mmCIF file of C-alpha atoms and ligand atoms in Angstrom:
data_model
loop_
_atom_site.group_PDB
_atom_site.id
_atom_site.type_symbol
_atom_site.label_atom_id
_atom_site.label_comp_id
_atom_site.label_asym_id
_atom_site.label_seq_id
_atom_site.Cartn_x
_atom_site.Cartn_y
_atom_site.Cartn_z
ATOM 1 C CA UNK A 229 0.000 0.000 0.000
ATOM 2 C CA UNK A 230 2.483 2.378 1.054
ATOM 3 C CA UNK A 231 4.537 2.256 -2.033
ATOM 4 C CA UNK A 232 1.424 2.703 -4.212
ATOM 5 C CA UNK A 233 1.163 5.954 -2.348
ATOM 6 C CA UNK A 234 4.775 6.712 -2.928
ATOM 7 C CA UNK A 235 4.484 6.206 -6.555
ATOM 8 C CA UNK A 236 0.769 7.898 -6.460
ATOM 9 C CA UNK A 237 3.156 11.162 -4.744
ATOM 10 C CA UNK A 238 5.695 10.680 -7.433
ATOM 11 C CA UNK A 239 3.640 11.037 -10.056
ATOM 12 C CA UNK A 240 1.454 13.942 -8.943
ATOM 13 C CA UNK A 241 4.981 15.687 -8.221
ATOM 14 C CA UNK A 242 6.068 15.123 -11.733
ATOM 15 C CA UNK A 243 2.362 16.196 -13.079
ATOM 16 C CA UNK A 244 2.789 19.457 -11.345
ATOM 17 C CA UNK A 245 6.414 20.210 -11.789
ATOM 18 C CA UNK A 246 5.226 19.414 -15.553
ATOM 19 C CA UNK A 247 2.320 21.751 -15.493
ATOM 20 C CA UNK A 248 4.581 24.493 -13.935
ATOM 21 C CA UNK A 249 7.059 23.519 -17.035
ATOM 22 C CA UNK A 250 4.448 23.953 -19.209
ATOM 23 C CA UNK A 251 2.663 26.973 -17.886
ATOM 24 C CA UNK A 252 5.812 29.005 -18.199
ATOM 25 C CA UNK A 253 7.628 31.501 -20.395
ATOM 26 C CA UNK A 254 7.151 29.185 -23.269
ATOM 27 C CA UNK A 255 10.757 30.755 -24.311
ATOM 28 C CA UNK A 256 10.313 34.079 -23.590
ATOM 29 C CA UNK A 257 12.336 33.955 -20.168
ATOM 30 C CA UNK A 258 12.908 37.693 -19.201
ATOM 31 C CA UNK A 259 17.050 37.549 -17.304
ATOM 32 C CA UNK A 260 16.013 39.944 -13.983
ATOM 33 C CA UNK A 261 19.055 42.128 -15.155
ATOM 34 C CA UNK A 262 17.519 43.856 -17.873
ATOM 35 C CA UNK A 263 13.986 44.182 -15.767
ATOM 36 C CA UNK A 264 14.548 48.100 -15.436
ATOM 37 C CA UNK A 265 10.913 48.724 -13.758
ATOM 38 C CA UNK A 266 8.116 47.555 -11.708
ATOM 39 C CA UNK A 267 4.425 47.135 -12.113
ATOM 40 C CA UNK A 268 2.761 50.581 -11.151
ATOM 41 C CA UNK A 269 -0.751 51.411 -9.554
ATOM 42 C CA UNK A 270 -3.904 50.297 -12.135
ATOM 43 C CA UNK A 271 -6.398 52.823 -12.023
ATOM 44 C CA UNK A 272 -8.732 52.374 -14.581
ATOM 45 C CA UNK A 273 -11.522 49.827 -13.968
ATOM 46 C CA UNK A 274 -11.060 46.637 -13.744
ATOM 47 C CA UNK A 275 -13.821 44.342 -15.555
ATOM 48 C CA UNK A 276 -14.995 40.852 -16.097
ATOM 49 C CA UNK A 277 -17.318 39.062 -18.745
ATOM 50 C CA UNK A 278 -20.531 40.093 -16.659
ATOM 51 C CA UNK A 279 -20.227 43.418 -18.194
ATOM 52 C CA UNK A 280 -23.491 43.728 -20.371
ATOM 53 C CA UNK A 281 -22.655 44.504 -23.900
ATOM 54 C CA UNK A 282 -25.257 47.525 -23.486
ATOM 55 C CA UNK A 283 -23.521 48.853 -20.402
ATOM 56 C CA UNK A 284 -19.690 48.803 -21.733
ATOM 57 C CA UNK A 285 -21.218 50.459 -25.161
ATOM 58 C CA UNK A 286 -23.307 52.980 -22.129
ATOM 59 C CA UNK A 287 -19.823 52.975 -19.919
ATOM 60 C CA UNK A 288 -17.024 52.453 -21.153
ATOM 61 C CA UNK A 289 -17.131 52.227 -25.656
ATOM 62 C CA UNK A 290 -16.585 56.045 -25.820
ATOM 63 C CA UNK A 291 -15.716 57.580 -22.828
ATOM 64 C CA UNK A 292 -13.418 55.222 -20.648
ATOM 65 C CA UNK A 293 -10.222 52.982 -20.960
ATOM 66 C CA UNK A 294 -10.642 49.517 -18.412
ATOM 67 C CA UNK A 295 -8.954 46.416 -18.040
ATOM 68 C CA UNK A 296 -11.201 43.132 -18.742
ATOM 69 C CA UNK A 297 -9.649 39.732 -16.902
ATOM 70 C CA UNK A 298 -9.790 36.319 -18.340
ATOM 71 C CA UNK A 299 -12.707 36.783 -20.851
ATOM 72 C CA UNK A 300 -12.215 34.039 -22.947
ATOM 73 C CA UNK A 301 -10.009 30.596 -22.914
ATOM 74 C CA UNK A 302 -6.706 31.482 -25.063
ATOM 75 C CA UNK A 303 -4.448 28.600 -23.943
ATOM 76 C CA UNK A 304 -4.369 27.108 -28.052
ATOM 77 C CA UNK A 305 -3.824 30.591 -28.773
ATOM 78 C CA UNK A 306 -1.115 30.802 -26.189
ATOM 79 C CA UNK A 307 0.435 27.528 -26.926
ATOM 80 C CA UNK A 308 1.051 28.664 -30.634
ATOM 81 C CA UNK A 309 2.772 32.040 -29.583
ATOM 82 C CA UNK A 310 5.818 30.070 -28.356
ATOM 83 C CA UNK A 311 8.986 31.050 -29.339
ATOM 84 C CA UNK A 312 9.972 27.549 -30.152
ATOM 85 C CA UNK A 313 6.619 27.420 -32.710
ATOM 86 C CA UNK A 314 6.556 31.020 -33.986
ATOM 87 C CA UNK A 315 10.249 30.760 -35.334
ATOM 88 C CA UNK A 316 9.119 27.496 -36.803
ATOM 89 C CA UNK A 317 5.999 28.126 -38.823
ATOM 90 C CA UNK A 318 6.653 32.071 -38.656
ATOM 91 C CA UNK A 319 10.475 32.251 -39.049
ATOM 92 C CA UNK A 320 10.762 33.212 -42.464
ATOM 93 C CA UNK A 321 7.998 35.755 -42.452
ATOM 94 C CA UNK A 322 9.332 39.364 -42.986
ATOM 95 C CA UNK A 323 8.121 41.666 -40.263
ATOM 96 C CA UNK A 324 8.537 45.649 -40.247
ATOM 97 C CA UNK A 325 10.416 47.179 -37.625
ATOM 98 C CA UNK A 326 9.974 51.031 -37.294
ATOM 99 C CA UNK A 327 11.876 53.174 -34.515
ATOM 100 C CA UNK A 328 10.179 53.915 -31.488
ATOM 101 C CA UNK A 329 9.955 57.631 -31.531
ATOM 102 C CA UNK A 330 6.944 59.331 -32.193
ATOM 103 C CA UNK A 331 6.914 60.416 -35.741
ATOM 104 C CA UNK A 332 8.439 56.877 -36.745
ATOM 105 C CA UNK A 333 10.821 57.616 -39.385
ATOM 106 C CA UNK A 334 13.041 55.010 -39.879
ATOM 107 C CA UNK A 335 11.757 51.007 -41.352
ATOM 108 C CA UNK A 336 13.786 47.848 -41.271
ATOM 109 C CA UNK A 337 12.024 44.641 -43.222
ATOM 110 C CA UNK A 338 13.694 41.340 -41.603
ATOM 111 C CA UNK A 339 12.478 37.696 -41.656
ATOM 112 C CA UNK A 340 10.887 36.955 -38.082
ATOM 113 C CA UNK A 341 13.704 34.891 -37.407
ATOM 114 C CA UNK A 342 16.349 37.059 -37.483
ATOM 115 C CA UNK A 343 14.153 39.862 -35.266
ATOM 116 C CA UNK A 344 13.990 37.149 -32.441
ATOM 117 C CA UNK A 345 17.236 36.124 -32.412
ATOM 118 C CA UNK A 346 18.955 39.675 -33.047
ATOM 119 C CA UNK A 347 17.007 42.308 -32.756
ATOM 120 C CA UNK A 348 14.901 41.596 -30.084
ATOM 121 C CA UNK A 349 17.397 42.705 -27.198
ATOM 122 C CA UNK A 350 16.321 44.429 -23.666
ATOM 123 C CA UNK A 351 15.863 48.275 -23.884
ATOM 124 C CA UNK A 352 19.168 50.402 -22.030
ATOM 125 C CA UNK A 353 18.041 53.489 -20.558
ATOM 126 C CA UNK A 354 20.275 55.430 -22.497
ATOM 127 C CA UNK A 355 19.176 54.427 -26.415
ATOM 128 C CA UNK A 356 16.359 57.494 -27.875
ATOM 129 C CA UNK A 357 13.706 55.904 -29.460
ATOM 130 C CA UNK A 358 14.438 56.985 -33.043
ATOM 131 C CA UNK A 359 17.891 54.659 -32.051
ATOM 132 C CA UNK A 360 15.419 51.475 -31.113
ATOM 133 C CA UNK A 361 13.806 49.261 -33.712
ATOM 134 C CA UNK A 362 10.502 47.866 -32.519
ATOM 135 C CA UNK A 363 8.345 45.275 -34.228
ATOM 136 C CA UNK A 364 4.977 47.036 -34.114
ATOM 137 C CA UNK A 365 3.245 44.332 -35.097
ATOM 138 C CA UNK A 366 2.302 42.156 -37.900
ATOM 139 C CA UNK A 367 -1.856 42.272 -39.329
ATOM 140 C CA UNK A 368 -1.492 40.953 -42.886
ATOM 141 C CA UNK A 369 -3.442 37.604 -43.809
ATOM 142 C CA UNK A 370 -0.238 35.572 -43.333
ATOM 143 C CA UNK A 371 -0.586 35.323 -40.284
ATOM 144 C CA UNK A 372 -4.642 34.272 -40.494
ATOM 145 C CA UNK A 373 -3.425 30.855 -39.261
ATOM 146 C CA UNK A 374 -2.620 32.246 -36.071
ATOM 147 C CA UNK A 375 -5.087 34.641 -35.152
ATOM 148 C CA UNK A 376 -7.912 32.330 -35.805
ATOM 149 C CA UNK A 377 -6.738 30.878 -32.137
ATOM 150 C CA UNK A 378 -7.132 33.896 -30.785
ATOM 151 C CA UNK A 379 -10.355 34.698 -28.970
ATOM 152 C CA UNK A 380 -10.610 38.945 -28.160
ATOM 153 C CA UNK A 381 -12.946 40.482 -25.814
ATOM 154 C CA UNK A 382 -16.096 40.011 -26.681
ATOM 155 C CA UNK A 383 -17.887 43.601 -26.564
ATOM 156 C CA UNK A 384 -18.396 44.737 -30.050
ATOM 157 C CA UNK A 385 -18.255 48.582 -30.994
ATOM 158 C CA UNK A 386 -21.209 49.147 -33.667
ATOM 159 C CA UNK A 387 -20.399 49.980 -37.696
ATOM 160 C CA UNK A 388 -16.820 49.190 -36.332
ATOM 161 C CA UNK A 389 -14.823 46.034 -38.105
ATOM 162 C CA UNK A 390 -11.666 44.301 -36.281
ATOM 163 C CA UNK A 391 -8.261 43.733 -37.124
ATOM 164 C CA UNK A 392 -5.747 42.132 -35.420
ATOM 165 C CA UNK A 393 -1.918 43.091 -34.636
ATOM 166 C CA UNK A 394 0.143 40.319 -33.336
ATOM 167 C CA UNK A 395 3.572 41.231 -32.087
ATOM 168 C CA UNK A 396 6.325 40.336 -29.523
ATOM 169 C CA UNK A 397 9.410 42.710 -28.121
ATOM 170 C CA UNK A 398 11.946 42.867 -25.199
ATOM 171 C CA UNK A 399 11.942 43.901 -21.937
ATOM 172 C CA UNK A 400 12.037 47.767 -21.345
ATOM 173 C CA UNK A 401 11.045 48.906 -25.090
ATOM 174 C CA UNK A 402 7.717 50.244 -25.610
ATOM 175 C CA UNK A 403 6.037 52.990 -28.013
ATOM 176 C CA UNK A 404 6.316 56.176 -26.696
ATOM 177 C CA UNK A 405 2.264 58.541 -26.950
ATOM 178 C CA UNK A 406 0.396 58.768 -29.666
ATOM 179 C CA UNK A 407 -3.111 57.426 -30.305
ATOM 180 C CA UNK A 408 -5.450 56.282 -33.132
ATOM 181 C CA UNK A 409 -9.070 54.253 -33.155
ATOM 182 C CA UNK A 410 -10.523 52.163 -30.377
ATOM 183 C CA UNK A 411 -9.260 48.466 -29.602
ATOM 184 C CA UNK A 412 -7.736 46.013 -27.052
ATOM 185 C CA UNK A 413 -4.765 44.901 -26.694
ATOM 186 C CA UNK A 414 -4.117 42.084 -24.787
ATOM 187 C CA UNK A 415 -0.669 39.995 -23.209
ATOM 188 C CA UNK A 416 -0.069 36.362 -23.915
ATOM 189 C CA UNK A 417 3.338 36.383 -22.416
ATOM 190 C CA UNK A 418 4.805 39.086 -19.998
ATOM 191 C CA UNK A 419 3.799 42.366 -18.207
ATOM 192 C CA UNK A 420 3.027 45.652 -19.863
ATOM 193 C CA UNK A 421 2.669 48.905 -18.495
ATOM 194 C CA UNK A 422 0.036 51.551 -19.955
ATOM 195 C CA UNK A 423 0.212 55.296 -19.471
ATOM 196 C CA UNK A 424 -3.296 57.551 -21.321
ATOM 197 C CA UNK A 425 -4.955 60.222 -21.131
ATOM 198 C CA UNK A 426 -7.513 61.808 -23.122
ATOM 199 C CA UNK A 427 -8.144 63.116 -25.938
ATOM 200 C CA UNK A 428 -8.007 66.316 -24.745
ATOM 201 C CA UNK A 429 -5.123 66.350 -22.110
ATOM 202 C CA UNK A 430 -1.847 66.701 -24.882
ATOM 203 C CA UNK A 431 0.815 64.771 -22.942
ATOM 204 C CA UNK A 432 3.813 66.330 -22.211
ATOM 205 C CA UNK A 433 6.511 63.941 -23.668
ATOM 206 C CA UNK A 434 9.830 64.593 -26.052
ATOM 207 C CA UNK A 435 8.908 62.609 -29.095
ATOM 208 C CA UNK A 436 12.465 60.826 -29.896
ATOM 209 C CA UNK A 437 12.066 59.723 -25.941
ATOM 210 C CA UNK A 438 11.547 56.124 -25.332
ATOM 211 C CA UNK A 439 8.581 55.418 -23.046
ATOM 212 C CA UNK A 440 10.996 53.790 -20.145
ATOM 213 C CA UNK A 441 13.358 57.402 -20.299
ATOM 214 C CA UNK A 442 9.948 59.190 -20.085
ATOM 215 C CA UNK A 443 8.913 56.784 -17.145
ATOM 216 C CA UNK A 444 12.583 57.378 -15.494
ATOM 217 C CA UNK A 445 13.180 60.792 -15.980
ATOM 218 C CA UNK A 446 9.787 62.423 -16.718
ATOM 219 C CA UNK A 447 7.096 60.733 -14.362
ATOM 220 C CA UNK A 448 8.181 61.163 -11.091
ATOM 221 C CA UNK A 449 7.603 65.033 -11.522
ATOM 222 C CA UNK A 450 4.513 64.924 -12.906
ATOM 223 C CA UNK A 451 1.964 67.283 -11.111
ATOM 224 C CA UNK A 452 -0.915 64.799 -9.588
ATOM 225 C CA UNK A 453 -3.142 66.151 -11.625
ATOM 226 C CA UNK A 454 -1.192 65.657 -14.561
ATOM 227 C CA UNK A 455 -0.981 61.901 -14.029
ATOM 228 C CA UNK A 456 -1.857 59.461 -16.244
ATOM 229 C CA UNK A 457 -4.438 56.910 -16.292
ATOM 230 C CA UNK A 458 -2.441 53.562 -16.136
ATOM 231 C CA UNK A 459 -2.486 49.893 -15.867
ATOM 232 C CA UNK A 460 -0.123 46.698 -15.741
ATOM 233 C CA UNK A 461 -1.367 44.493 -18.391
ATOM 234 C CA UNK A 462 -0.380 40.756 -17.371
ATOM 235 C CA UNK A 463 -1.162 37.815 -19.439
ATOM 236 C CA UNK A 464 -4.748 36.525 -19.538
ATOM 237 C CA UNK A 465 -5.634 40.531 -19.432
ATOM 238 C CA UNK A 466 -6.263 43.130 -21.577
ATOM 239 C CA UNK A 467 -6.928 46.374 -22.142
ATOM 240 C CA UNK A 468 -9.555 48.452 -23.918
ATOM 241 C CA UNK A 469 -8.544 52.265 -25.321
ATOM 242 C CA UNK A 470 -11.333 54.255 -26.697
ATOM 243 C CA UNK A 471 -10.931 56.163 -29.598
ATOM 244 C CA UNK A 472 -8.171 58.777 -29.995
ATOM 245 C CA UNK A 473 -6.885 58.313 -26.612
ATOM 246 C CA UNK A 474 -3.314 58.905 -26.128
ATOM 247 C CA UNK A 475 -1.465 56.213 -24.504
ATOM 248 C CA UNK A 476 2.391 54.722 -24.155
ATOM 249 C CA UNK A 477 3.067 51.215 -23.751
ATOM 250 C CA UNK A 478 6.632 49.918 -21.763
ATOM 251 C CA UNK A 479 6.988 46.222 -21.596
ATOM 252 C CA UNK A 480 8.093 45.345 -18.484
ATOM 253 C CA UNK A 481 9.737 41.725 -19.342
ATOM 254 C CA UNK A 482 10.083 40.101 -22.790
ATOM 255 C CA UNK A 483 6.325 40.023 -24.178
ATOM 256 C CA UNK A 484 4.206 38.621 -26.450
ATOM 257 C CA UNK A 485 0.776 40.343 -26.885
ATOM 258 C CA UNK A 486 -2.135 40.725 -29.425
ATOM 259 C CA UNK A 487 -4.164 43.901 -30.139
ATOM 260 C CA UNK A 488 -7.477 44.237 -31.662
ATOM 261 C CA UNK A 489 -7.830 47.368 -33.639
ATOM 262 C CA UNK A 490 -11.608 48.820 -34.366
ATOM 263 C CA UNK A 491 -11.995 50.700 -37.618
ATOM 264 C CA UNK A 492 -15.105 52.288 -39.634
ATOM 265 C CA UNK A 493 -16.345 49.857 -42.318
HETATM 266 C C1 NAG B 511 -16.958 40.363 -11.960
HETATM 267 O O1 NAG B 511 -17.269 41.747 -11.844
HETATM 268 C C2 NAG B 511 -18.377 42.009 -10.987
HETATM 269 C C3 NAG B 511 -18.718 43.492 -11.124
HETATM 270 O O2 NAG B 511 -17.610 44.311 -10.824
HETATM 271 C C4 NAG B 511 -18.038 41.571 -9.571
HETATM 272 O O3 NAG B 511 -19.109 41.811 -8.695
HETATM 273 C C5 NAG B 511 -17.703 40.089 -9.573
HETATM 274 O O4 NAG B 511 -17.270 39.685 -8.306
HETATM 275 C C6 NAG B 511 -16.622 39.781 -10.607
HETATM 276 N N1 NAG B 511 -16.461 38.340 -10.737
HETATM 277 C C7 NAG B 511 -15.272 37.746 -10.644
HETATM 278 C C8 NAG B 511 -15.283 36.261 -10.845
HETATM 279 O O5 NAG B 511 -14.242 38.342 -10.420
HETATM 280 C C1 NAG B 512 17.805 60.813 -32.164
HETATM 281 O O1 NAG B 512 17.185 61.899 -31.501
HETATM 282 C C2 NAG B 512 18.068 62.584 -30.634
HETATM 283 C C3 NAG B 512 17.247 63.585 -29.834
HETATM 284 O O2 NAG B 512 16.216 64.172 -30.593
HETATM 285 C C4 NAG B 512 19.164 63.232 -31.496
HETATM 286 O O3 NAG B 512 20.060 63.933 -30.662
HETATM 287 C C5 NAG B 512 19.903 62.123 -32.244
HETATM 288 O O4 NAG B 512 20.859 62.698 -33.136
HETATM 289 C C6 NAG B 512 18.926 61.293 -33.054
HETATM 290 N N1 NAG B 512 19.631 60.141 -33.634
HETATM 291 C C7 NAG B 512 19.660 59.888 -34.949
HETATM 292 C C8 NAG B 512 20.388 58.661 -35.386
HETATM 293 O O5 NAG B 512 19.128 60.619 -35.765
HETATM 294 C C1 NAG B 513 13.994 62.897 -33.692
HETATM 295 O O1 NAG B 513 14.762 61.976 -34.430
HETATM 296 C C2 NAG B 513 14.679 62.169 -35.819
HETATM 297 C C3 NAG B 513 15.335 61.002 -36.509
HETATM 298 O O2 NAG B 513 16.517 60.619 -35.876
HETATM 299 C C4 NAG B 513 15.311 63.511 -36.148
HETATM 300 O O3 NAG B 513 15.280 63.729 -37.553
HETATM 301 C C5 NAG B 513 14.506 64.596 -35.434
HETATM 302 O O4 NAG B 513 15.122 65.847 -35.644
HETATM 303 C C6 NAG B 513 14.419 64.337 -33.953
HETATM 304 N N1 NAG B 513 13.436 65.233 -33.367
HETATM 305 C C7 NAG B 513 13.715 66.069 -32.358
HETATM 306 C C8 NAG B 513 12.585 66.933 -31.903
HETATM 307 O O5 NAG B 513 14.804 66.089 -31.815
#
């Protein structure tokens, strides 16, 4: 008997060390040395699926940013965003980079592969933005067999189609404020931190800054009510911007996220 509980032990001890295995980084291990910063404070609302459709269109649609929490089940989704699977089905897929500055400037076409393994490098403090190529994301049909894992949030804006931008980049890049139409944007792998404000509230930002110098040097003097609205996006979360809201993303460890974009038919 005893034994038969040993090996029962055993074998629950290897299904959860698996399951830990398997729940992980999927390949996008962040090294703590080139973590530069921490989640901040979330104050925007935080929702869940028993929002009514009427009452985030009422709420939220127009008027309000929020983050919405495990809405749907993404794990196939999740599974096929591994590093291991997007440099194999993906890898020889040419992606744009663009700097990170404002008024991107500069473009770089490079096979996937080459972006992963080269350019994708943690974010010094010290590079501008126009310096740093980002991968802003891909939304061509090539990557159809992908996003049709995907499940986004499910409130709908009316007259409004969706489009999907699927991207991944290192720890401490980001895109510094700008805006553009309503969507979510959601994280598969890894934390990132969102800074908005209005459309009316012009944020006060250096546009060849990257988002973590702005953080670093600019933030902490920010008059409280100058503060941003802001939120740590984690995986399983997302977040919804309404329509020409300004906002500045930072990702806080290597990430891996999905947006859905909302534009007039
Ligand atoms: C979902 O949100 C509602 C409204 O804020 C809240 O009352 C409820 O506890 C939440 N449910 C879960 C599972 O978090
Ligand atoms: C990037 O912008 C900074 C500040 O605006 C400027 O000093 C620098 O020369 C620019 N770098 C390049 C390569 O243009
Ligand atoms: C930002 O960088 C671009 C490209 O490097 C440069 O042409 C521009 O002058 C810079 N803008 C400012 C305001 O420094």
């Amino acid at each position: 008997m005893i034994s038969i509980y040993r090996l029962f032990y055993t074998l629950l001890l290897l299904l959860l060390t698996s399951s830990i295995y398997s729940s992980d980084n999927s390949g996008w291990y962040t090294d703590p040395a080139s973590i530069l910063v921490q989640p901040g404070p979330c104050n925007i609302d935080i929702i869940n699926n028993s929002l009514t459709q009427h009452n985030f269109l009422t709420y939220f649609a127009y008027k309000k940013p929020f983050q919405i929490q495990h809405h749907a089940d993404n794990t196939q989704f999740r599974k096929a965003c591994s590093k291991d699977n997007l440099l194999q089905t993906y890898g020889d897929k040419i992606v744009r980079l663009s700097t990170a500055n404002t008024y991107s400037y500069k473009k770089v076409d490079v096979p996937l592969r080459k972006y992963l393994t080269e350019y994708m490098q943690p974010q010094d403090l010290k590079t501008p933005g126009n310096e740093t190529l980002y991968w802003f994301g891909e939304n061509s049909h090539e990557w159809d067999s992908l996003f049709k894992k995907y499940t986004p949030p499910p409130y709908k804006i009316p007259e409004m189609i969706e489009a999907y931008s699927f991207g991944a980049a290192a720890a401490g890049t980001g895109v510094p404020f700008h805006f553009h139409g309503p969507g979510y944007a959601e994280m598969i792998y890894g934390r990132k931190r969102w800074f908005l404000y209005p459309p009316d509230k012009i944020p006060d930002f250096h546009p060849n800054q990257t988002t973590l110098q702005w953080l670093i040097q600019h933030y902490p003097s920010l008059k409280p009510e100058d503060r941003p609205f802001e939120c740590t996006i984690s995986p399983g979360q997302a977040i919804y911007f309404p329509d020409r809201w300004w906002h500045a993303t930072l990702n806080i460890d290597n990430s891996v996220f999905i947006s859905t974009f909302h534009a007039h038919k």
